[in-house]
Amino acid sequence: MLIKNPATGATIADVPADRHAAVRRKYEAARAAQPAWAARSLKHRLDTIRAFREQIAQRRDGLARTLTEEVGKPIRQAHNELNGLVGRIDFFLAESARTLRDKTVFTDAPNKLEERISHEPLGVIANISAWNYPYFVGANVFVPALVAGNAVLYKPSEYATLTGLAIAEMLHASGVPADIFACIPGDGMTGVAVLRQPVDGVFFTGSYATGAKIAAAAARRMVKVQLELGGKDPIYVADDVDVKAAAAAVADGAFYNTGQSCCSVERVYVHEAVHDAFVAAFVAEVKSFKLGDPLDESTYIGPLTRAAQIAVIKRQVAEAKRKGARVLTGGDAIKRRGNWFEPTVLTHVDGTMLVMREESFGPVIGIQKVSGDDEAVRAMNDSEYGLTAGVYASDGKRARRILDQLEAGSVYWNCCDRVSPRLPWSGVKHSGIGLTLSTYGIETFTRPKAWHLRG
Ligand code: NAD
C-alpha cells in the first residue's frame, strides 16, 4: 500500500496491508490475550496509558511531522492535535477510576438486600477509524477501551497509516501487550476483513456511506455498534453580533484543517440586517488565510487529503453556480502537484443546492441570507445530518431559545468547531449512533452488570 504525500503527490512509504489471514491471526491473539489484560488492575492499565501520554509528549515534533506529511495537515494544526490529545488522555486518566468503580445503588437492610453495578469489558472490539484527526478520533475509542480491559483491533484509515503504526509502537512501548492493541493497516477491504471477525463491539468513525455498510454487516451479530459519522454543520449569525469578530470565528470554523473536520462549519445563515457586512468581513478573512506548504509554520490552508474529494467539491460548486450562486473568492482546483483547492466562498445559495446539503469536507462554504431566527432554525434543521450546530448572538436568552430547537448532538453559542473531552460527542440522524468522550464515553466500552445480592 503506497502512502502518498497529499501536498506533493510523492510516495513517502510502502506499507503492506493486512488481508484476511493476517487479520484473523490478530483477532485470535487478541481473543486469547484479553482475559489476562482485563484481570490486571485498573491502576496497571491506567499506568500504561500514562506512559503512552509521556511518549506522545516526548515524540511530539516527529509525530506532528509524520501527520503533516501523510495527511497534509498544516504543521501548527498537527501540533494542536497532539497537544489536544494529551488533554484528552488527562481527562480519561482523571475520570476512569471513578466511572468504572463498582457502585451500590440500593440497600434494604431489614431485607438484607443490596443492588450493585459493576462494569465488565466488552471483550475484543474493532476500532475502524478516520484520517482527518487520527489521534483524536482514535484515542476517543482505544484509550477508554483499553482502560476498561478490552483488546482493540485498530484499523487506521489508509490515509493515516504511518500515524496508526506510530500509535501502536508507542502503546506497546508503554506496556500494552502487542496482542491487546493490534494495528491492522489497510484500506476498506481490510476493514471488511476486520468486521468478519466475531468481535464484541464495533466502533467506527467515518462517512455515513461506510457507516451504513458497517451497520448492515453487524446487524445480525447482537454486538454494540457505534457510528460517528459526517455532518453538514450550520451556523446562524444573528443581527445583534459584533460582525467582524463573528466573521473571523466562523471562517476559522469553516476552514481550519482545510475544512476537513466532521464538525467544520459547512453552512452559514446570516440575518439579513447584517448579511452584507458579514459577507464582506468573512471574505476578507478568507483571503488572508495563507495557503501553501503544510510543513511551513505559517501555513493555514493545506492540501486536501484525498484526491477524489476535488471532484466532489467541483461538482458542488458547478451545480451551485448553475442554480444562481455567486463565487466571491476561489471556486476551482489549483493546478499544482498534490491535491489542492482554492478557499471558496459562495453566496446566493439555497437549500436545494448540493453545497448546502452534502458534506463538502474541504475549503468551501455557502452563506445564505435569512429573514430571522425562525427561518434560520428551519434551514438549520433541514438536513440529513445532525452533528453540531451553533449560533452567534449577543443576547444569551435568544441564543439558548434557538439552540433548544436545533437537532444536533452538540450545540454552540458564540463558538464552533469545538470538542471537549468533558462533554459527550454524538450525532443525531445520519451523523451517527452512540457516543464517545465524557464519562458516558468511558462507560460505553463496558457492559454494566446488575448484581442482586441478598444475605
Ligand atoms: P470513510 O468512511 O471513507 O473511511 C473510514 C474508515 O472505514 C477507513 O478506515 C476505511 O478504510 C474504512 N472502510 C471503508 N470502507 C469500509 C467497509 N466497507 N467496511 C469496513 N471499513 C471500511 O471515511 P474517511 O474519509 O476516513 O473520514 C471522513 C468522514 O468521517 C467524514 O464524513 C467525516 O465527517 C467523518 N468523521 C466523523 C467524525 C465524528 O466524530 N462524527 C470524526 C471524524 C470524521
Coordinates of C-alpha atoms and ligand atoms in Angstrom, one line a residue:
M1 CA 0.0 0.0 0.0
L2 CA 1.6 3.2 -1.2
I3 CA 1.5 6.2 1.2
K4 CA 1.5 9.5 -0.7
N5 CA 2.1 13.0 0.5
P6 CA -1.1 14.9 -0.5
A7 CA 0.8 18.2 -0.8
T8 CA 3.2 16.9 -3.4
G9 CA 1.9 13.6 -4.7
A10 CA 5.2 12.0 -3.8
T11 CA 5.3 8.4 -2.4
I12 CA 6.6 8.5 1.1
A13 CA 6.3 4.9 2.2
D14 CA 5.1 1.4 1.1
V15 CA 3.4 -0.4 3.9
P16 CA 2.0 -4.0 3.5
A17 CA -1.8 -4.1 4.1
D18 CA -3.2 -6.9 6.3
R19 CA -5.6 -9.2 4.4
H20 CA -7.9 -11.8 5.8
A21 CA -5.4 -14.3 7.2
A22 CA -3.3 -11.7 9.0
V23 CA -6.5 -10.1 10.4
R24 CA -7.7 -13.5 11.6
R25 CA -4.4 -14.2 13.4
K26 CA -4.5 -10.8 15.1
Y27 CA -8.1 -11.4 16.2
E28 CA -7.3 -14.8 17.6
A29 CA -4.3 -13.5 19.5
A30 CA -6.4 -10.6 20.9
R31 CA -9.1 -13.0 22.0
A32 CA -6.6 -15.3 23.8
A33 CA -4.9 -12.3 25.5
Q34 CA -7.9 -10.3 26.6
P35 CA -8.9 -12.1 29.8
A36 CA -5.4 -11.6 31.3
W37 CA -5.5 -7.9 30.3
A38 CA -8.9 -7.5 32.0
A39 CA -7.5 -9.3 35.1
R40 CA -4.8 -6.7 35.5
S41 CA -5.6 -3.9 38.0
L42 CA -7.2 -0.8 36.7
K43 CA -4.2 1.1 38.1
H44 CA -1.9 -1.0 35.9
R45 CA -3.9 -0.2 32.8
L46 CA -4.0 3.5 33.7
D47 CA -0.2 3.4 34.3
T48 CA 0.3 2.2 30.7
I49 CA -1.9 5.0 29.4
R50 CA 0.1 7.5 31.5
A51 CA 3.3 6.1 29.9
F52 CA 1.7 6.5 26.4
R53 CA 0.9 10.1 27.3
E54 CA 4.6 10.6 28.1
Q55 CA 5.7 9.0 24.8
I56 CA 3.4 11.4 22.9
A57 CA 4.8 14.4 24.8
Q58 CA 8.4 13.3 24.1
R59 CA 7.9 12.4 20.4
R60 CA 5.6 15.3 19.6
D61 CA 7.7 17.0 16.9
G62 CA 8.3 13.8 14.9
L63 CA 4.7 12.7 15.2
A64 CA 3.5 16.1 14.0
R65 CA 5.8 15.9 11.0
T66 CA 4.6 12.4 10.1
L67 CA 0.9 13.6 10.4
T68 CA 1.6 16.6 8.2
E69 CA 3.4 14.5 5.6
E70 CA 0.8 11.8 5.2
V71 CA -2.4 13.7 5.8
G72 CA -1.4 17.2 4.7
K73 CA -2.5 18.9 7.9
P74 CA -0.7 22.2 8.4
I75 CA 2.1 21.6 10.9
R76 CA 0.8 24.0 13.5
Q77 CA -2.6 22.3 13.4
A78 CA -0.8 18.9 13.7
H79 CA 0.8 20.2 16.9
N80 CA -2.5 21.4 18.1
E81 CA -4.0 18.0 17.6
L82 CA -1.2 16.4 19.6
N83 CA -1.5 18.9 22.4
G84 CA -5.2 18.4 22.5
L85 CA -4.7 14.6 22.6
V86 CA -2.6 15.0 25.8
G87 CA -5.5 16.9 27.4
R88 CA -8.0 14.2 26.4
I89 CA -5.8 11.5 27.9
D90 CA -5.6 13.5 31.1
F91 CA -9.4 13.5 31.2
F92 CA -9.5 9.7 30.9
L93 CA -6.8 9.3 33.5
A94 CA -8.7 11.6 35.9
E95 CA -12.2 10.1 35.4
S96 CA -11.9 6.4 34.6
A97 CA -11.4 5.1 38.2
R98 CA -14.5 6.9 39.5
T99 CA -16.6 6.0 36.4
L100 CA -15.7 2.3 36.4
R101 CA -15.8 1.5 40.1
D102 CA -18.5 -0.8 41.4
K103 CA -21.4 1.1 42.8
T104 CA -24.0 0.1 45.3
V105 CA -27.2 1.8 44.2
F106 CA -29.7 0.5 46.7
T107 CA -29.7 -1.2 50.1
D108 CA -32.6 -2.6 52.1
A109 CA -31.0 -3.6 55.4
P110 CA -34.1 -5.3 57.0
N111 CA -34.4 -7.5 54.0
K112 CA -30.7 -7.9 53.6
L113 CA -30.8 -6.7 50.0
E114 CA -28.1 -4.9 48.1
E115 CA -28.2 -3.8 44.4
R116 CA -24.8 -3.2 42.8
I117 CA -23.5 -2.3 39.3
S118 CA -20.1 -3.4 38.0
H119 CA -18.5 -2.6 34.7
E120 CA -17.2 -5.5 32.6
P121 CA -15.2 -5.0 29.5
L122 CA -16.9 -5.9 26.2
G123 CA -14.0 -8.2 25.2
V124 CA -12.4 -7.7 21.8
I125 CA -13.5 -4.6 19.9
A126 CA -13.0 -3.3 16.4
N127 CA -12.0 0.3 16.0
I128 CA -12.2 1.3 12.4
S129 CA -11.0 4.9 12.1
A130 CA -10.8 8.0 10.0
W131 CA -7.8 10.1 8.9
N132 CA -8.8 13.7 9.5
Y133 CA -8.0 13.7 13.2
P134 CA -6.4 10.3 13.6
Y135 CA -5.1 11.0 17.1
F136 CA -8.4 12.4 18.4
V137 CA -10.9 10.0 16.8
G138 CA -8.6 7.0 17.5
A139 CA -7.9 7.9 21.1
N140 CA -11.5 8.6 21.9
V141 CA -12.1 4.9 21.3
F142 CA -8.9 3.0 22.1
V143 CA -7.8 4.8 25.3
P144 CA -11.0 4.2 27.3
A145 CA -11.5 0.8 25.6
L146 CA -8.0 -0.3 26.8
V147 CA -8.5 1.2 30.3
A148 CA -11.8 -0.7 30.7
G149 CA -10.0 -4.0 29.9
N150 CA -10.8 -4.6 26.2
A151 CA -8.5 -5.8 23.5
V152 CA -8.6 -3.5 20.4
L153 CA -8.3 -4.3 16.7
Y154 CA -7.4 -0.9 15.4
K155 CA -7.8 -0.3 11.7
P156 CA -6.4 3.2 10.9
S157 CA -7.5 4.9 7.8
E158 CA -5.4 4.1 4.8
Y159 CA -4.7 7.8 4.7
A160 CA -3.2 7.8 8.2
T161 CA -1.3 4.5 8.2
L162 CA 2.0 5.8 9.5
T163 CA 0.3 7.6 12.3
G164 CA -1.6 4.4 13.2
L165 CA 1.6 2.4 13.3
A166 CA 3.3 5.1 15.5
I167 CA 0.3 4.9 17.9
A168 CA 0.8 1.1 18.1
E169 CA 4.5 1.4 18.7
M170 CA 4.0 3.9 21.5
L171 CA 1.3 1.9 23.2
H172 CA 3.4 -1.3 23.1
A173 CA 6.5 0.6 24.4
S174 CA 4.2 1.9 27.2
G175 CA 3.3 -1.7 28.4
V176 CA 0.2 -2.5 26.4
P177 CA 0.8 -6.1 25.1
A178 CA 1.1 -6.3 21.3
D179 CA -1.8 -8.8 21.2
I180 CA -4.1 -6.4 23.2
F181 CA -3.7 -3.5 20.8
A182 CA -3.2 -4.7 17.2
C183 CA -2.8 -2.2 14.4
I184 CA -4.3 -3.5 11.2
P185 CA -3.1 -1.4 8.2
G186 CA -5.1 -1.5 5.1
D187 CA -8.0 0.1 3.1
G188 CA -11.7 -0.6 3.1
M189 CA -11.2 -4.3 2.1
T190 CA -9.1 -4.7 5.3
G191 CA -12.0 -3.1 7.2
V192 CA -14.3 -5.7 5.8
A193 CA -12.0 -8.4 7.0
V194 CA -11.9 -6.9 10.5
L195 CA -15.7 -6.9 10.6
R196 CA -15.8 -10.6 9.6
Q197 CA -14.2 -11.5 13.0
P198 CA -16.5 -12.3 15.8
V199 CA -15.7 -9.1 17.8
D200 CA -17.7 -8.0 20.8
G201 CA -18.2 -4.4 19.6
V202 CA -17.7 -2.2 16.5
F203 CA -16.6 1.4 16.9
F204 CA -16.4 3.3 13.7
T205 CA -15.6 6.8 12.7
G206 CA -16.0 7.8 9.1
S207 CA -18.6 8.7 6.5
Y208 CA -22.3 8.0 6.5
A209 CA -21.9 5.8 3.4
T210 CA -19.4 3.5 5.0
G211 CA -21.2 3.6 8.4
A212 CA -24.4 2.4 6.7
K213 CA -22.5 -0.6 5.3
I214 CA -20.9 -1.4 8.7
A215 CA -24.3 -1.2 10.4
A216 CA -25.7 -3.7 7.8
A217 CA -22.7 -6.0 8.2
A218 CA -23.1 -6.1 12.0
A219 CA -26.9 -6.1 12.1
R220 CA -27.4 -9.8 12.9
R221 CA -24.5 -10.0 15.4
M222 CA -26.1 -8.5 18.5
V223 CA -23.0 -6.6 19.4
K224 CA -22.6 -3.0 20.3
V225 CA -22.2 -0.8 17.2
Q226 CA -21.2 2.8 17.5
L227 CA -21.0 5.0 14.4
E228 CA -19.5 8.5 14.4
L229 CA -20.3 9.9 11.0
G230 CA -20.3 13.1 9.0
G231 CA -22.0 16.4 9.4
K232 CA -23.3 19.4 7.5
D233 CA -22.9 21.7 10.4
P234 CA -24.7 25.0 10.3
I235 CA -24.1 28.3 12.0
Y236 CA -26.6 31.1 12.3
V237 CA -25.4 34.7 12.7
A238 CA -28.0 36.9 14.4
D239 CA -28.4 40.6 13.8
D240 CA -27.0 41.7 17.2
V241 CA -23.4 40.4 16.9
D242 CA -20.0 42.1 16.5
V243 CA -19.9 41.3 12.8
K244 CA -16.2 41.3 12.3
A245 CA -15.5 39.1 15.3
A246 CA -18.2 36.6 14.3
A247 CA -16.9 36.5 10.7
A248 CA -13.4 35.7 11.8
A249 CA -14.6 33.0 14.2
V250 CA -16.9 31.4 11.7
A251 CA -14.3 31.5 8.9
D252 CA -11.9 29.7 11.2
G253 CA -14.6 27.1 12.0
A254 CA -15.2 26.5 8.3
F255 CA -11.6 26.5 7.0
Y256 CA -9.5 25.0 9.9
N257 CA -7.9 21.7 8.9
T258 CA -8.7 22.8 5.3
G259 CA -12.4 22.2 6.1
Q260 CA -11.9 18.6 6.7
S261 CA -13.3 18.3 10.2
C262 CA -16.5 16.4 11.0
C263 CA -17.6 19.5 12.9
S264 CA -16.3 22.0 10.4
V265 CA -18.9 24.8 9.7
E266 CA -20.4 23.7 6.4
R267 CA -23.4 26.1 6.1
V268 CA -23.8 29.7 7.3
Y269 CA -27.1 31.5 7.7
V270 CA -26.9 35.2 8.3
H271 CA -29.6 37.6 9.4
E272 CA -30.5 40.0 6.5
A273 CA -29.7 43.1 8.6
V274 CA -26.0 42.1 8.9
H275 CA -25.6 39.9 5.9
D276 CA -23.7 42.2 3.6
A277 CA -21.3 43.4 6.3
F278 CA -20.8 39.8 7.5
V279 CA -20.0 38.6 4.0
A280 CA -17.5 41.4 3.4
A281 CA -15.7 40.7 6.6
F282 CA -15.8 36.9 6.0
V283 CA -14.4 37.1 2.5
A284 CA -11.6 39.5 3.7
E285 CA -10.7 36.9 6.4
V286 CA -10.7 34.0 4.0
K287 CA -8.5 35.9 1.6
S288 CA -6.0 36.5 4.4
F289 CA -5.5 32.7 5.0
K290 CA -2.1 31.6 4.0
L291 CA -2.2 28.5 1.7
G292 CA 0.9 26.5 0.9
D293 CA 3.5 24.0 2.1
P294 CA 1.9 22.4 5.2
L295 CA 5.3 22.0 6.8
D296 CA 5.6 25.8 6.9
E297 CA 4.7 27.1 10.4
S298 CA 2.7 30.0 8.9
T299 CA 0.5 27.9 6.6
Y300 CA -3.2 27.8 7.5
I301 CA -4.7 26.0 4.4
G302 CA -3.1 22.8 3.2
P303 CA -3.9 20.3 0.5
L304 CA -7.0 18.0 0.6
T305 CA -6.0 14.6 2.0
R306 CA -7.9 12.7 -0.7
A307 CA -7.5 13.5 -4.3
A308 CA -11.0 12.2 -5.1
Q309 CA -12.6 15.0 -3.0
I310 CA -11.6 17.6 -5.5
A311 CA -14.1 16.2 -8.0
V312 CA -16.8 16.2 -5.3
I313 CA -16.3 19.9 -4.5
K314 CA -16.0 20.9 -8.1
R315 CA -19.4 19.2 -8.8
Q316 CA -20.9 21.1 -5.8
V317 CA -19.6 24.4 -6.9
A318 CA -20.6 23.9 -10.5
E319 CA -24.2 22.9 -9.6
A320 CA -24.5 25.9 -7.2
K321 CA -23.3 28.3 -9.9
R322 CA -25.8 26.8 -12.4
K323 CA -28.6 27.4 -9.9
G324 CA -27.6 31.1 -9.4
A325 CA -24.9 31.1 -6.6
R326 CA -22.1 33.7 -6.8
V327 CA -18.5 32.8 -6.2
L328 CA -16.9 35.6 -4.1
T329 CA -13.5 34.0 -3.9
G330 CA -11.9 30.8 -5.1
G331 CA -14.1 28.3 -6.9
D332 CA -11.6 25.9 -8.6
A333 CA -8.9 23.4 -8.1
I334 CA -5.4 24.7 -8.0
K335 CA -3.2 23.3 -10.8
R336 CA -0.1 22.1 -9.0
R337 CA 1.2 18.7 -7.8
G338 CA -0.8 17.3 -5.0
N339 CA -4.5 17.8 -4.1
W340 CA -5.3 21.5 -3.9
F341 CA -8.5 23.5 -4.0
E342 CA -8.9 27.3 -3.6
P343 CA -10.6 28.5 -0.4
T344 CA -14.1 29.2 -1.8
V345 CA -16.9 31.4 -0.6
L346 CA -20.4 31.2 -2.2
T347 CA -23.4 33.5 -1.6
H348 CA -26.9 33.5 -3.1
V349 CA -27.1 29.8 -2.2
D350 CA -30.3 27.9 -1.1
G351 CA -31.3 24.7 0.5
T352 CA -31.7 22.8 -2.8
M353 CA -28.0 23.0 -3.7
L354 CA -25.6 20.2 -3.0
V355 CA -23.2 22.6 -1.4
M356 CA -25.8 23.2 1.3
R357 CA -26.9 19.6 1.6
E358 CA -24.0 17.2 1.0
E359 CA -20.9 17.1 3.2
S360 CA -18.2 19.2 1.3
F361 CA -15.2 18.2 3.6
G362 CA -13.0 20.8 2.0
P363 CA -12.3 24.5 1.8
V364 CA -15.7 25.7 0.5
I365 CA -18.6 27.3 2.3
G366 CA -22.1 28.7 1.3
I367 CA -23.5 31.7 3.0
Q368 CA -27.3 32.2 2.9
K369 CA -29.4 35.3 3.9
V370 CA -32.3 34.6 6.2
S371 CA -35.1 36.9 7.5
G372 CA -34.8 36.0 11.2
D373 CA -34.5 33.3 13.8
D374 CA -37.4 31.2 12.7
E375 CA -36.2 30.8 9.2
A376 CA -32.7 30.1 10.4
V377 CA -33.9 27.3 12.7
R378 CA -35.9 25.8 9.9
A379 CA -33.0 25.9 7.5
M380 CA -30.5 24.6 10.0
N381 CA -32.7 21.6 10.8
D382 CA -33.4 20.9 7.1
S383 CA -30.6 18.4 6.8
E384 CA -30.0 14.6 6.9
Y385 CA -27.2 15.3 9.3
G386 CA -27.2 16.5 12.9
L387 CA -23.7 16.6 14.4
T388 CA -23.2 20.2 15.5
A389 CA -25.0 23.5 15.1
G390 CA -24.4 26.9 16.5
V391 CA -25.5 30.5 16.8
Y392 CA -23.6 33.8 17.1
A393 CA -25.7 36.3 19.0
S394 CA -25.1 38.8 21.8
D395 CA -28.4 38.0 23.6
G396 CA -27.8 34.8 25.6
K397 CA -31.6 34.2 26.1
R398 CA -32.3 34.4 22.4
A399 CA -29.3 32.1 21.7
R400 CA -30.5 29.5 24.1
R401 CA -34.0 29.6 22.7
I402 CA -32.5 28.8 19.3
L403 CA -30.1 26.2 20.5
D404 CA -33.0 24.4 22.2
Q405 CA -34.7 23.8 18.8
L406 CA -31.7 22.5 16.9
E407 CA -31.4 18.9 16.0
A408 CA -27.8 18.2 16.7
G409 CA -25.5 16.2 19.1
S410 CA -23.6 19.4 20.1
V411 CA -24.8 23.0 20.1
Y412 CA -22.6 26.1 20.4
W413 CA -23.2 29.7 21.4
N414 CA -20.6 32.1 20.2
C415 CA -18.2 29.3 19.4
C416 CA -18.0 26.5 16.8
D417 CA -15.8 23.6 15.6
R418 CA -15.1 22.7 19.2
V419 CA -14.9 19.3 21.0
S420 CA -14.5 18.9 24.8
P421 CA -13.4 15.6 26.5
R422 CA -15.8 16.5 29.3
L423 CA -18.9 16.5 27.1
P424 CA -20.4 13.6 25.1
W425 CA -19.6 13.6 21.4
S426 CA -22.5 12.2 19.4
G427 CA -24.7 12.9 16.4
V428 CA -28.4 12.6 15.5
K429 CA -29.9 11.5 12.2
H430 CA -27.2 10.5 9.7
S431 CA -24.4 11.8 11.9
G432 CA -24.4 8.6 13.9
I433 CA -25.4 6.4 16.8
G434 CA -23.7 6.1 20.2
L435 CA -21.1 8.4 21.6
T436 CA -17.6 8.9 22.8
L437 CA -15.9 11.3 25.3
S438 CA -17.3 12.4 28.7
T439 CA -17.9 9.8 31.4
Y440 CA -20.5 8.2 29.2
G441 CA -17.7 7.6 26.6
I442 CA -15.8 5.6 29.3
E443 CA -18.8 3.5 30.3
T444 CA -19.7 2.8 26.7
F445 CA -16.7 0.3 26.4
T446 CA -18.2 -1.8 29.2
R447 CA -21.2 -3.9 29.9
P448 CA -22.8 -2.8 33.1
K449 CA -23.6 -5.9 35.1
A450 CA -26.5 -5.9 37.6
W451 CA -25.9 -7.6 41.0
H452 CA -29.0 -8.5 43.1
L453 CA -27.5 -9.6 46.5
R454 CA -29.5 -11.0 49.3
G455 CA -28.0 -12.3 52.5
Ligands
NAD1 P1 -14.5 6.6 5.2 O1 -15.9 6.2 5.5 O2 -14.1 6.7 3.8 O3 -13.5 5.6 5.9 C1 -13.4 5.4 7.3 C2 -12.8 4.1 7.6 O4 -13.6 3.0 7.1 C3 -11.4 3.9 7.0 O5 -10.6 3.3 7.9 C4 -11.7 3.0 5.8 O6 -10.6 2.2 5.4 C5 -12.8 2.1 6.4 N1 -13.7 1.4 5.4 C6 -14.1 1.9 4.1 N2 -15.0 1.0 3.6 C7 -15.2 0.0 4.5 C8 -16.0 -1.1 4.6 N3 -16.9 -1.4 3.6 N4 -16.0 -1.9 5.7 C9 -15.2 -1.6 6.8 N5 -14.4 -0.5 6.8 C10 -14.4 0.3 5.7 O7 -14.3 8.0 6.0 P2 -13.0 8.9 6.0 O8 -12.8 9.5 4.7 O9 -11.8 8.2 6.6 O10 -13.4 10.0 7.0 C11 -14.1 11.2 6.7 C12 -15.5 11.1 7.2 O11 -15.5 10.8 8.6 C13 -16.3 12.3 7.1 O12 -17.7 12.0 6.7 C14 -16.3 12.9 8.5 O13 -17.3 13.8 8.8 C15 -16.4 11.7 9.3 N6 -15.8 11.9 10.6 C16 -16.7 11.9 11.7 C17 -16.3 12.1 13.0 C18 -17.2 12.1 14.1 O14 -16.7 12.2 15.3 N7 -18.5 12.1 14.0 C19 -14.9 12.4 13.2 C20 -14.0 12.4 12.1 C21 -14.5 12.1 10.8

